[in-house]
Amino acid sequence: MNFWPALGLLVLIAGLALRLQPMLTVLAAGLVSGLAGGMSIVEILETLGAAFTENRFLAILILTLPAIALLERLGLRQEAERLIRSLKRPSFARVLIPYLAVRQIFAMLGLTSIAGHPQTVRPILAPMAEAAVAAQTGKPLTAETEAKVRAHCAGTDNIGLFFGEDVFVAFGAVLLIQSTLAQQGIDLAPFAIAIYGLPTAFAAFAIQSTRLWFWSRRFDRIGAQP
Amino acid sequence: MSLHPLWLIYLMIALILARLAWRKAALKDHAGAAFWGLLALMFTLADWLPPVLVGGGLLAAGLLSALPAGKPLTILRNVTLHDGTTPPLLRPAILIPLLTVALMLIAKQIEWQGKPVLSATQATLWGLALSVVSVWLISSKVYRQSPRLGFESGVEVLDRLSWAVVLPLALATLGAVFAKAGLGTLVSQLVVSVVPADSTFLLVLAYALGMALFTMIMGNAFAAFPVMTLGIAVPLLVQAHGFNAAPLAAIGMLSGYCGTLMTPMAANFNLVPAILLEIPDRHAVIKAQAPTGAVLLIVNCFLIYFLAKPT
């Protein structure tokens, strides 16, 4: 067994832990791992280049910026805050838990692109969650709390997506499971696989909403302090 | 070579990149201008260039990104609406996801000689791309702003996000090198070599934790699934101990997803949002998700054991 390619992994972990420039860390890890795995420099560059070409779609975020920046320039955040303030008792949990539920249900129906970090989290969810927390604590958010609230918005979106989509029969993961098992002579209908995504989906909802509820309580307590 | 189905999207992205390069050059930030200009070229031409050159370009971009950053762009204009009122902006904001889904469903239906032109992922990307471009143009029209306001504001946000927007792309290329260098099989061999084959619970644990670990390294549960399932789950649990393959494999895949929540290698889920939401700590999203991922992983081990175990 050739253990040397794992050196690249060490470079990556060390670079990220030491907070070196991440782009360089990543490329250095690739070079080390490739060379240790017996690839030539040309081969490594070719692999990097082919992967870049294939994965350019990851930068689709850039194309969403004009629309989002325009709406924000015109006052979208203030609009979301006003909406939250018009609720009777806004709270962090009351914004995020329903979002989690809706995100999971839509993902189960195959409608994964109806939400996402550029589509809903930055323009709608994060401003609402921030406004709700400000209403709970009775004061503007500190930079630290703001970062925490935003991170939980992004994480909640991920969790809703991941543990909803696997229940949808036409989703890639279900089809990959089906075809992998079929290679081994185990023939299963996609539905028989997807149904077993449900227990984990419920568990994910229970765990994440409990955590969100505890965070929300913490914000309430800050607001109750004299 | 035929045109890539997403090429027009890449061209639009390149226009934004090129505009940022232009504005950087105007500020005499030559490293910044070179970085964004190089990326604009690579986005447009990658399909026609030899891969080794694209890889070299990526390396050059990495070096440029490590040079000290120049001055940030000054924001061009501030907006005050003609009559001083705030427009009902939630409507266009909600239009983005709705339009994305509608356009995605239409894009999926497009066929050429009986075959769909776009894969599911490509249809989604086209849906999102057309949706955000329409919302940008429609909102500009409705709120009587020049379309340039959105474009330049977008360029300014891109400047704030900086090289971090291409980090996910760099990590994806790293995943490809890891796979080619044989890092994946290394993990599965290690797992198999440490687990006793007669304890079914330890085997379940090895499979679920192995899926999570492998996914954390490769950033993708799909890469981990065939290796771990064909290496551990099918021979050692299904064939040797009569475990039920459907819950085993389905929850095994979801154990990989728990790993996805805990790794910077899954950059588009974990690092991009931190950048997009302008959170100073790049790993903040991972830290927020990791407790859920870890607890769920343990729950998954028990779910597999009790749902897949032969009665």
Coordinates of C-alpha atoms in Angstrom, one line a residue:
Chain A
M1 CA 0.0 0.0 0.0
N2 CA 1.3 3.5 -0.9
F3 CA 0.9 5.8 2.1
W4 CA 2.7 8.7 0.6
P5 CA -0.3 10.5 -1.1
A6 CA -1.6 11.1 2.5
L7 CA 1.2 13.7 2.8
G8 CA -0.9 16.0 0.7
L9 CA -3.7 15.7 3.2
L10 CA -1.3 16.7 6.0
V11 CA -0.2 19.7 4.0
L12 CA -3.9 20.7 3.6
I13 CA -4.7 20.2 7.3
A14 CA -1.6 22.0 8.4
G15 CA -2.1 24.9 6.0
L16 CA -5.8 25.4 7.0
A17 CA -4.9 25.1 10.7
L18 CA -2.1 27.6 10.4
R19 CA -4.3 29.9 8.4
L20 CA -1.9 30.2 5.5
Q21 CA -3.2 31.6 2.3
P22 CA -5.9 29.0 1.4
M23 CA -5.5 29.1 -2.4
L24 CA -1.8 28.4 -2.1
T25 CA -2.3 25.7 0.6
V26 CA -4.8 23.9 -1.6
L27 CA -2.6 24.0 -4.7
A28 CA 0.5 22.9 -2.6
A29 CA -1.5 20.0 -1.2
G30 CA -2.4 18.9 -4.7
L31 CA 1.2 19.1 -5.9
V32 CA 2.5 17.2 -2.9
S33 CA -0.2 14.5 -3.1
G34 CA 0.2 14.1 -6.8
L35 CA 4.0 13.8 -6.7
A36 CA 3.9 11.4 -3.8
G37 CA 1.3 9.3 -5.7
G38 CA 3.8 9.0 -8.6
M39 CA 2.2 11.6 -10.9
S40 CA 4.4 13.8 -13.0
I41 CA 4.1 17.6 -12.9
V42 CA 2.4 17.7 -16.3
E43 CA 0.0 15.0 -15.2
I44 CA -0.9 17.0 -12.1
L45 CA -1.4 20.2 -14.0
E46 CA -3.6 18.3 -16.5
T47 CA -5.7 16.9 -13.7
L48 CA -6.0 20.3 -12.1
G49 CA -6.9 21.9 -15.4
A50 CA -9.5 19.3 -16.4
A51 CA -11.1 19.5 -12.9
F52 CA -11.2 23.3 -13.2
T53 CA -12.9 23.2 -16.6
E54 CA -15.5 20.6 -15.3
N55 CA -16.2 22.4 -12.0
R56 CA -16.5 26.0 -13.3
F57 CA -20.2 25.9 -12.4
L58 CA -19.1 26.2 -8.7
A59 CA -18.6 29.9 -9.5
I60 CA -22.2 30.5 -10.5
L61 CA -22.4 32.5 -7.3
I62 CA -20.7 35.3 -9.2
L63 CA -23.6 35.6 -11.6
T64 CA -26.1 36.0 -8.8
L65 CA -24.3 39.1 -7.5
P66 CA -25.8 41.8 -9.7
A67 CA -29.4 40.9 -8.8
I68 CA -28.7 40.5 -5.1
A69 CA -26.4 43.6 -4.9
L70 CA -29.1 45.7 -6.6
L71 CA -31.9 44.6 -4.3
E72 CA -29.6 45.2 -1.3
R73 CA -28.6 48.6 -2.5
L74 CA -32.3 49.5 -2.8
G75 CA -33.0 48.4 0.8
L76 CA -33.9 44.7 0.9
R77 CA -32.4 44.1 4.3
Q78 CA -34.4 46.9 5.8
E79 CA -37.5 45.5 4.2
A80 CA -36.9 42.0 5.8
E81 CA -36.3 43.7 9.1
R82 CA -39.5 45.6 8.9
L83 CA -41.4 42.4 8.1
I84 CA -39.9 40.7 11.2
R85 CA -40.7 43.7 13.4
S86 CA -44.4 43.5 12.3
L87 CA -44.7 40.0 13.9
K88 CA -46.0 39.7 17.4
R89 CA -43.2 37.8 19.0
P90 CA -40.4 37.2 16.5
S91 CA -37.6 34.8 17.6
F92 CA -34.6 33.1 16.1
A93 CA -36.3 29.7 16.4
R94 CA -39.5 30.9 14.9
V95 CA -37.7 32.1 11.8
L96 CA -35.3 29.1 11.4
I97 CA -37.3 26.1 12.4
P98 CA -40.1 26.6 9.9
Y99 CA -37.4 27.4 7.3
L100 CA -35.8 24.0 8.0
A101 CA -39.1 22.2 7.7
V102 CA -40.0 23.8 4.5
R103 CA -36.5 23.3 3.0
Q104 CA -36.6 19.6 3.9
I105 CA -40.1 19.1 2.5
F106 CA -39.3 20.9 -0.8
A107 CA -36.1 18.8 -1.1
M108 CA -38.1 15.6 -0.6
L109 CA -40.3 16.7 -3.5
G110 CA -37.2 17.2 -5.7
L111 CA -37.4 21.0 -5.5
T112 CA -33.9 21.5 -4.3
S113 CA -33.1 24.7 -6.2
I114 CA -36.0 26.7 -4.7
A115 CA -33.8 27.7 -1.9
G116 CA -30.1 28.0 -1.4
H117 CA -27.4 30.3 -0.1
P118 CA -27.6 32.9 -2.9
Q119 CA -31.3 32.4 -3.6
T120 CA -32.8 32.6 -0.1
V121 CA -30.2 32.7 2.7
R122 CA -28.4 35.9 1.9
P123 CA -31.3 38.0 0.6
I124 CA -34.1 36.8 2.9
L125 CA -33.3 34.3 5.7
A126 CA -30.2 35.9 7.2
P127 CA -31.7 39.5 7.5
M128 CA -34.9 38.1 9.0
A129 CA -33.0 35.9 11.5
E130 CA -30.8 38.9 12.4
A131 CA -33.8 41.2 12.9
A132 CA -35.5 38.5 15.0
V133 CA -32.5 38.1 17.3
A134 CA -32.2 41.9 17.6
A135 CA -35.9 42.0 18.7
Q136 CA -35.3 39.2 21.2
T137 CA -32.2 40.7 22.8
G138 CA -33.5 44.3 22.6
K139 CA -30.3 45.7 21.1
P140 CA -28.3 45.6 17.9
L141 CA -26.3 42.5 17.2
T142 CA -22.6 42.4 18.2
A143 CA -20.3 41.3 15.3
E144 CA -19.8 38.0 17.1
T145 CA -23.5 37.3 17.4
E146 CA -24.1 38.4 13.8
A147 CA -21.5 35.9 12.5
K148 CA -23.0 33.1 14.7
V149 CA -26.6 33.9 13.4
R150 CA -25.5 33.9 9.8
A151 CA -23.5 30.7 10.2
H152 CA -26.6 29.0 11.6
C153 CA -28.7 30.2 8.7
A154 CA -26.3 28.7 6.2
G155 CA -26.0 25.5 8.2
T156 CA -29.7 25.1 8.6
D157 CA -30.1 25.5 4.8
N158 CA -27.5 22.7 4.2
I159 CA -29.1 20.4 6.8
G160 CA -32.6 20.9 5.3
L161 CA -31.2 20.2 1.8
F162 CA -29.0 17.2 2.6
F163 CA -31.5 15.3 4.7
G164 CA -34.5 16.0 2.5
E165 CA -33.2 15.3 -1.0
D166 CA -32.3 11.6 -0.3
V167 CA -35.9 10.8 0.2
F168 CA -36.7 11.9 -3.4
V169 CA -36.6 8.9 -5.7
A170 CA -35.2 10.6 -8.7
F171 CA -32.3 12.2 -6.8
G172 CA -28.8 11.3 -7.9
A173 CA -27.8 9.7 -4.6
V174 CA -30.7 7.2 -4.7
L175 CA -29.8 6.3 -8.3
L176 CA -26.2 5.9 -7.4
I177 CA -27.1 3.5 -4.5
Q178 CA -29.3 1.6 -6.9
S179 CA -26.7 1.2 -9.6
T180 CA -23.9 0.4 -7.2
L181 CA -25.9 -2.4 -5.6
A182 CA -27.1 -3.6 -9.0
Q183 CA -23.5 -4.3 -10.0
Q184 CA -23.4 -6.8 -7.1
G185 CA -26.6 -8.5 -8.2
I186 CA -28.7 -6.8 -5.6
D187 CA -31.7 -5.4 -7.4
L188 CA -33.8 -2.8 -5.6
A189 CA -36.4 -0.3 -6.7
P190 CA -35.4 3.3 -6.1
F191 CA -38.5 3.7 -3.9
A192 CA -37.3 0.9 -1.6
I193 CA -34.0 2.8 -1.0
A194 CA -35.5 6.3 -0.7
I195 CA -38.0 5.3 2.0
Y196 CA -35.0 4.5 4.3
G197 CA -33.9 8.1 4.1
L198 CA -37.0 9.0 6.2
P199 CA -35.7 8.0 9.7
T200 CA -32.5 10.0 9.3
A201 CA -34.5 12.9 7.8
F202 CA -36.7 13.0 11.0
A203 CA -33.7 12.7 13.2
A204 CA -31.9 15.5 11.4
F205 CA -34.9 17.8 11.9
A206 CA -35.2 16.9 15.6
I207 CA -31.5 17.5 16.3
Q208 CA -31.2 20.7 14.4
S209 CA -34.4 22.2 15.7
T210 CA -33.5 21.4 19.3
R211 CA -30.2 23.2 18.8
L212 CA -31.9 26.2 17.2
W213 CA -34.4 26.3 20.0
F214 CA -31.6 26.4 22.6
W215 CA -29.9 29.2 20.8
S216 CA -33.2 31.1 20.7
R217 CA -33.6 30.6 24.4
R218 CA -30.1 32.0 25.0
F219 CA -31.1 35.1 23.0
D220 CA -34.3 35.5 25.0
R221 CA -32.2 35.4 28.2
I222 CA -29.9 38.1 27.0
G223 CA -33.0 40.3 26.3
A224 CA -34.3 39.5 29.8
Q225 CA -31.2 40.8 31.5
P226 CA -31.7 44.3 33.0
Chain B
M1 CA -15.1 20.8 -30.1
S2 CA -18.8 21.4 -29.5
L3 CA -19.9 24.3 -27.3
H4 CA -20.3 23.4 -23.6
P5 CA -24.0 23.6 -22.6
L6 CA -23.1 26.1 -19.9
W7 CA -20.7 28.2 -21.9
L8 CA -23.0 31.3 -22.1
I9 CA -23.2 31.2 -18.3
Y10 CA -19.4 31.1 -18.1
L11 CA -19.2 34.0 -20.5
M12 CA -21.5 36.1 -18.4
I13 CA -19.5 35.2 -15.3
A14 CA -16.3 36.2 -17.2
L15 CA -17.8 39.6 -18.1
I16 CA -18.2 40.3 -14.3
L17 CA -14.7 39.1 -13.7
A18 CA -13.3 41.2 -16.5
R19 CA -15.1 44.3 -15.3
L20 CA -13.5 43.8 -11.8
A21 CA -10.1 43.4 -13.5
W22 CA -10.7 46.6 -15.4
R23 CA -11.6 48.6 -12.3
K24 CA -8.6 47.1 -10.4
A25 CA -6.3 48.2 -13.3
A26 CA -7.8 51.7 -13.0
L27 CA -6.7 51.7 -9.4
K28 CA -3.2 50.6 -10.5
D29 CA -3.6 47.3 -8.6
H30 CA -1.8 45.3 -11.2
A31 CA -1.7 41.9 -9.3
G32 CA -5.5 42.2 -8.7
A33 CA -6.1 43.1 -12.4
A34 CA -4.0 40.2 -13.5
F35 CA -5.7 37.7 -11.1
W36 CA -9.3 38.6 -12.2
G37 CA -8.3 39.0 -15.9
L38 CA -6.6 35.6 -15.9
L39 CA -9.8 34.0 -14.4
A40 CA -12.0 35.8 -16.9
L41 CA -9.9 34.3 -19.7
M42 CA -9.9 30.8 -18.2
F43 CA -13.6 30.8 -17.6
T44 CA -14.2 31.7 -21.3
L45 CA -11.6 29.6 -23.0
A46 CA -11.1 26.6 -20.7
D47 CA -13.0 24.3 -23.1
W48 CA -10.6 25.0 -26.0
L49 CA -7.3 25.2 -24.1
P50 CA -5.1 22.1 -23.4
P51 CA -5.8 21.1 -19.7
V52 CA -2.2 21.4 -18.8
L53 CA -2.3 25.1 -19.6
V54 CA -5.5 25.6 -17.6
G55 CA -3.8 23.9 -14.7
G56 CA -0.8 26.2 -15.1
G57 CA -3.2 29.2 -15.2
L58 CA -4.8 28.0 -11.9
L59 CA -1.4 27.8 -10.3
A60 CA -0.5 31.3 -11.5
A61 CA -3.8 32.6 -10.2
G62 CA -3.0 31.0 -6.8
L63 CA 0.4 32.7 -6.7
L64 CA -1.2 36.1 -7.7
S65 CA -3.8 35.7 -4.9
A66 CA -1.0 35.4 -2.4
L67 CA 0.4 38.8 -3.3
P68 CA -0.6 41.7 -0.9
A69 CA -4.1 42.9 -1.7
G70 CA -4.6 46.3 -3.3
K71 CA -7.0 49.0 -2.3
P72 CA -10.7 47.9 -2.3
L73 CA -13.0 49.5 -4.8
T74 CA -14.6 52.6 -3.8
I75 CA -18.3 52.2 -4.1
L76 CA -19.6 54.2 -7.1
R77 CA -22.9 55.5 -6.1
N78 CA -25.4 55.4 -3.3
V79 CA -29.0 54.9 -4.0
T80 CA -31.8 57.2 -2.9
L81 CA -35.1 56.4 -4.6
H82 CA -36.8 59.2 -6.6
D83 CA -39.6 59.7 -4.1
G84 CA -37.8 58.6 -0.9
T85 CA -40.1 55.6 -0.2
T86 CA -38.8 52.0 0.1
P87 CA -40.1 49.7 -2.6
P88 CA -41.6 46.3 -1.8
L89 CA -38.3 44.5 -2.4
L90 CA -39.3 41.2 -0.9
R91 CA -41.3 40.5 -4.1
P92 CA -38.3 40.4 -6.5
A93 CA -36.3 38.6 -3.8
I94 CA -38.9 35.8 -3.6
L95 CA -39.2 35.8 -7.4
I96 CA -35.5 34.5 -7.6
P97 CA -36.2 31.0 -6.1
L98 CA -39.6 30.7 -7.7
L99 CA -38.3 31.6 -11.2
T100 CA -35.3 29.4 -10.7
V101 CA -37.5 26.3 -10.2
A102 CA -39.9 27.2 -13.0
L103 CA -37.0 27.8 -15.5
M104 CA -35.3 24.6 -14.3
L105 CA -38.4 22.6 -14.9
I106 CA -38.6 24.1 -18.4
A107 CA -34.9 23.6 -19.1
K108 CA -35.2 19.9 -18.2
Q109 CA -37.8 19.4 -20.9
I110 CA -35.7 20.7 -23.8
E111 CA -34.9 17.8 -26.1
W112 CA -32.9 17.3 -29.2
Q113 CA -33.5 14.2 -31.2
G114 CA -35.4 12.6 -28.4
K115 CA -32.7 13.2 -25.7
P116 CA -32.7 15.8 -23.0
V117 CA -30.1 18.5 -23.9
L118 CA -29.2 19.4 -20.3
S119 CA -28.4 17.2 -17.3
A120 CA -30.4 17.8 -14.1
T121 CA -27.5 19.8 -12.7
Q122 CA -27.1 21.9 -15.9
A123 CA -30.9 22.5 -16.0
T124 CA -30.7 23.8 -12.4
L125 CA -27.8 26.1 -13.2
W126 CA -29.5 27.5 -16.2
G127 CA -32.7 28.0 -14.1
L128 CA -30.7 30.0 -11.5
A129 CA -28.7 31.9 -14.1
L130 CA -31.7 33.1 -16.1
S131 CA -33.6 33.8 -12.9
V132 CA -31.0 36.1 -11.4
V133 CA -30.4 37.9 -14.7
S134 CA -34.1 38.4 -15.2
V135 CA -34.6 39.7 -11.6
W136 CA -31.7 42.1 -12.1
L137 CA -33.1 43.5 -15.4
I138 CA -36.8 43.5 -14.2
S139 CA -35.9 45.2 -10.9
S140 CA -33.8 47.8 -12.7
K141 CA -36.7 48.6 -14.9
V142 CA -39.4 48.6 -12.2
Y143 CA -37.4 50.7 -9.8
R144 CA -36.1 53.0 -12.5
Q145 CA -32.4 52.3 -12.1
S146 CA -29.9 51.9 -14.8
P147 CA -28.9 48.1 -15.1
R148 CA -25.4 49.3 -14.6
L149 CA -26.1 50.0 -10.9
G150 CA -26.7 46.3 -10.2
F151 CA -23.8 45.3 -12.4
E152 CA -21.3 47.6 -10.7
S153 CA -22.7 46.9 -7.3
G154 CA -22.2 43.2 -8.0
V155 CA -18.6 43.8 -9.1
E156 CA -18.1 45.7 -5.8
V157 CA -19.4 42.8 -3.8
L158 CA -17.2 40.4 -5.8
D159 CA -14.2 42.6 -4.8
R160 CA -15.2 42.3 -1.1
L161 CA -15.5 38.5 -1.5
S162 CA -12.1 38.5 -3.3
W163 CA -10.2 35.3 -4.2
A164 CA -12.3 33.3 -1.8
V165 CA -15.0 32.9 -4.6
V166 CA -12.6 30.6 -6.5
L167 CA -11.5 28.6 -3.4
P168 CA -14.3 26.0 -3.9
L169 CA -13.1 25.5 -7.4
A170 CA -9.5 25.0 -6.3
L171 CA -10.7 22.5 -3.7
A172 CA -12.6 20.6 -6.3
T173 CA -9.5 20.3 -8.4
L174 CA -7.6 19.1 -5.3
G175 CA -10.3 16.4 -4.8
A176 CA -9.5 15.3 -8.4
V177 CA -5.8 15.0 -7.6
F178 CA -6.5 13.2 -4.4
A179 CA -8.6 10.7 -6.2
K180 CA -6.0 10.1 -8.9
A181 CA -3.2 9.8 -6.4
G182 CA -5.0 6.9 -4.8
L183 CA -6.0 8.5 -1.5
G184 CA -9.5 7.1 -1.6
T185 CA -8.6 3.4 -1.8
L186 CA -6.0 4.0 1.0
V187 CA -8.8 5.0 3.4
S188 CA -11.0 2.0 2.7
Q189 CA -8.0 -0.4 2.9
L190 CA -7.1 1.1 6.3
V191 CA -10.6 0.7 7.6
V192 CA -10.9 -2.9 6.5
S193 CA -7.5 -3.7 8.0
V194 CA -8.5 -2.5 11.5
V195 CA -12.0 -4.0 11.9
P196 CA -12.7 -7.5 13.1
A197 CA -14.9 -9.2 10.6
D198 CA -17.1 -11.1 13.1
S199 CA -18.5 -8.2 15.1
T200 CA -21.4 -6.9 13.0
F201 CA -21.8 -3.7 15.2
L202 CA -18.2 -2.8 14.7
L203 CA -18.5 -3.4 11.0
V204 CA -21.6 -1.1 10.9
L205 CA -19.6 1.5 12.8
A206 CA -16.6 1.1 10.5
Y207 CA -18.9 1.5 7.4
A208 CA -20.8 4.6 8.7
L209 CA -17.7 6.3 10.2
G210 CA -15.7 5.3 7.2
M211 CA -18.2 6.9 4.9
A212 CA -18.1 10.1 7.0
L213 CA -14.3 10.2 7.1
F214 CA -13.8 9.4 3.4
T215 CA -16.4 12.1 2.5
M216 CA -14.6 14.6 4.7
I217 CA -11.3 13.9 2.8
M218 CA -12.8 13.9 -0.7
G219 CA -15.5 16.5 0.0
N220 CA -18.1 14.4 -1.7
A221 CA -20.2 11.5 -0.4
F222 CA -20.7 10.2 -4.0
A223 CA -16.9 9.5 -4.3
A224 CA -16.9 7.6 -1.0
F225 CA -20.0 5.6 -1.5
P226 CA -19.0 3.0 -4.1
V227 CA -15.6 2.3 -2.5
M228 CA -16.9 1.9 1.0
T229 CA -20.1 0.0 0.0
L230 CA -18.4 -2.4 -2.3
G231 CA -15.4 -2.7 0.1
I232 CA -17.2 -3.2 3.4
A233 CA -21.0 -3.1 3.3
V234 CA -21.7 -5.6 0.6
P235 CA -19.1 -8.3 1.2
L236 CA -18.8 -8.1 5.0
L237 CA -22.4 -7.2 6.0
V238 CA -24.8 -8.2 3.3
Q239 CA -23.1 -11.3 2.0
A240 CA -21.4 -12.6 5.2
H241 CA -24.1 -11.7 7.7
G242 CA -27.3 -11.3 5.7
F243 CA -27.9 -7.6 6.4
N244 CA -30.7 -5.9 4.4
A245 CA -29.0 -3.9 1.6
A246 CA -31.6 -1.1 1.2
P247 CA -31.4 0.5 4.7
L248 CA -27.7 -0.3 5.0
A249 CA -26.8 1.6 1.8
A250 CA -29.4 4.4 2.1
I251 CA -28.3 5.3 5.7
G252 CA -24.7 4.7 4.8
M253 CA -24.9 7.4 2.1
L254 CA -26.5 9.7 4.7
S255 CA -23.7 9.0 7.1
G256 CA -21.4 10.4 4.3
Y257 CA -23.6 13.5 4.3
C258 CA -22.9 13.9 8.0
G259 CA -19.2 14.1 7.0
T260 CA -20.1 16.7 4.3
L261 CA -21.3 19.0 7.1
M262 CA -17.9 18.8 8.8
T263 CA -15.3 19.5 6.1
P264 CA -13.9 22.5 4.3
M265 CA -13.4 20.1 1.3
A266 CA -17.2 20.4 0.6
A267 CA -16.5 24.1 -0.1
N268 CA -19.6 25.0 -2.0
F269 CA -21.8 24.1 1.0
N270 CA -19.5 25.1 3.8
L271 CA -17.0 27.8 2.7
V272 CA -19.0 29.6 -0.1
P273 CA -21.9 30.6 2.3
A274 CA -19.4 31.9 4.9
I275 CA -17.9 34.1 2.1
L276 CA -21.3 35.0 0.6
L277 CA -22.7 36.0 4.0
E278 CA -19.4 37.9 4.8
I279 CA -18.7 36.0 8.0
P280 CA -15.1 36.8 9.0
D281 CA -14.3 33.2 10.2
R282 CA -14.2 31.0 7.0
H283 CA -15.0 27.9 9.1
A284 CA -17.9 29.4 11.0
V285 CA -20.5 27.4 9.0
I286 CA -18.7 24.1 9.6
K287 CA -18.5 25.0 13.4
A288 CA -22.3 25.7 13.4
Q289 CA -23.2 22.5 11.7
A290 CA -20.7 20.0 13.1
P291 CA -22.6 19.2 16.4
T292 CA -25.7 18.3 14.4
G293 CA -23.5 16.2 12.0
A294 CA -21.8 14.4 14.8
V295 CA -25.0 13.5 16.7
L296 CA -26.8 12.5 13.5
L297 CA -23.8 10.2 12.6
I298 CA -24.2 8.3 15.9
V299 CA -28.0 8.1 15.4
N300 CA -27.3 6.7 11.9
C301 CA -25.1 3.9 13.2
F302 CA -27.9 2.7 15.4
L303 CA -30.5 3.1 12.7
I304 CA -28.4 1.0 10.3
Y305 CA -27.8 -1.6 12.9
F306 CA -31.5 -2.0 13.9
L307 CA -33.1 -1.5 10.5
A308 CA -30.7 -3.6 8.5
K309 CA -29.9 -6.4 10.9
P310 CA -31.4 -9.8 9.9
T311 CA -34.2 -10.8 12.3

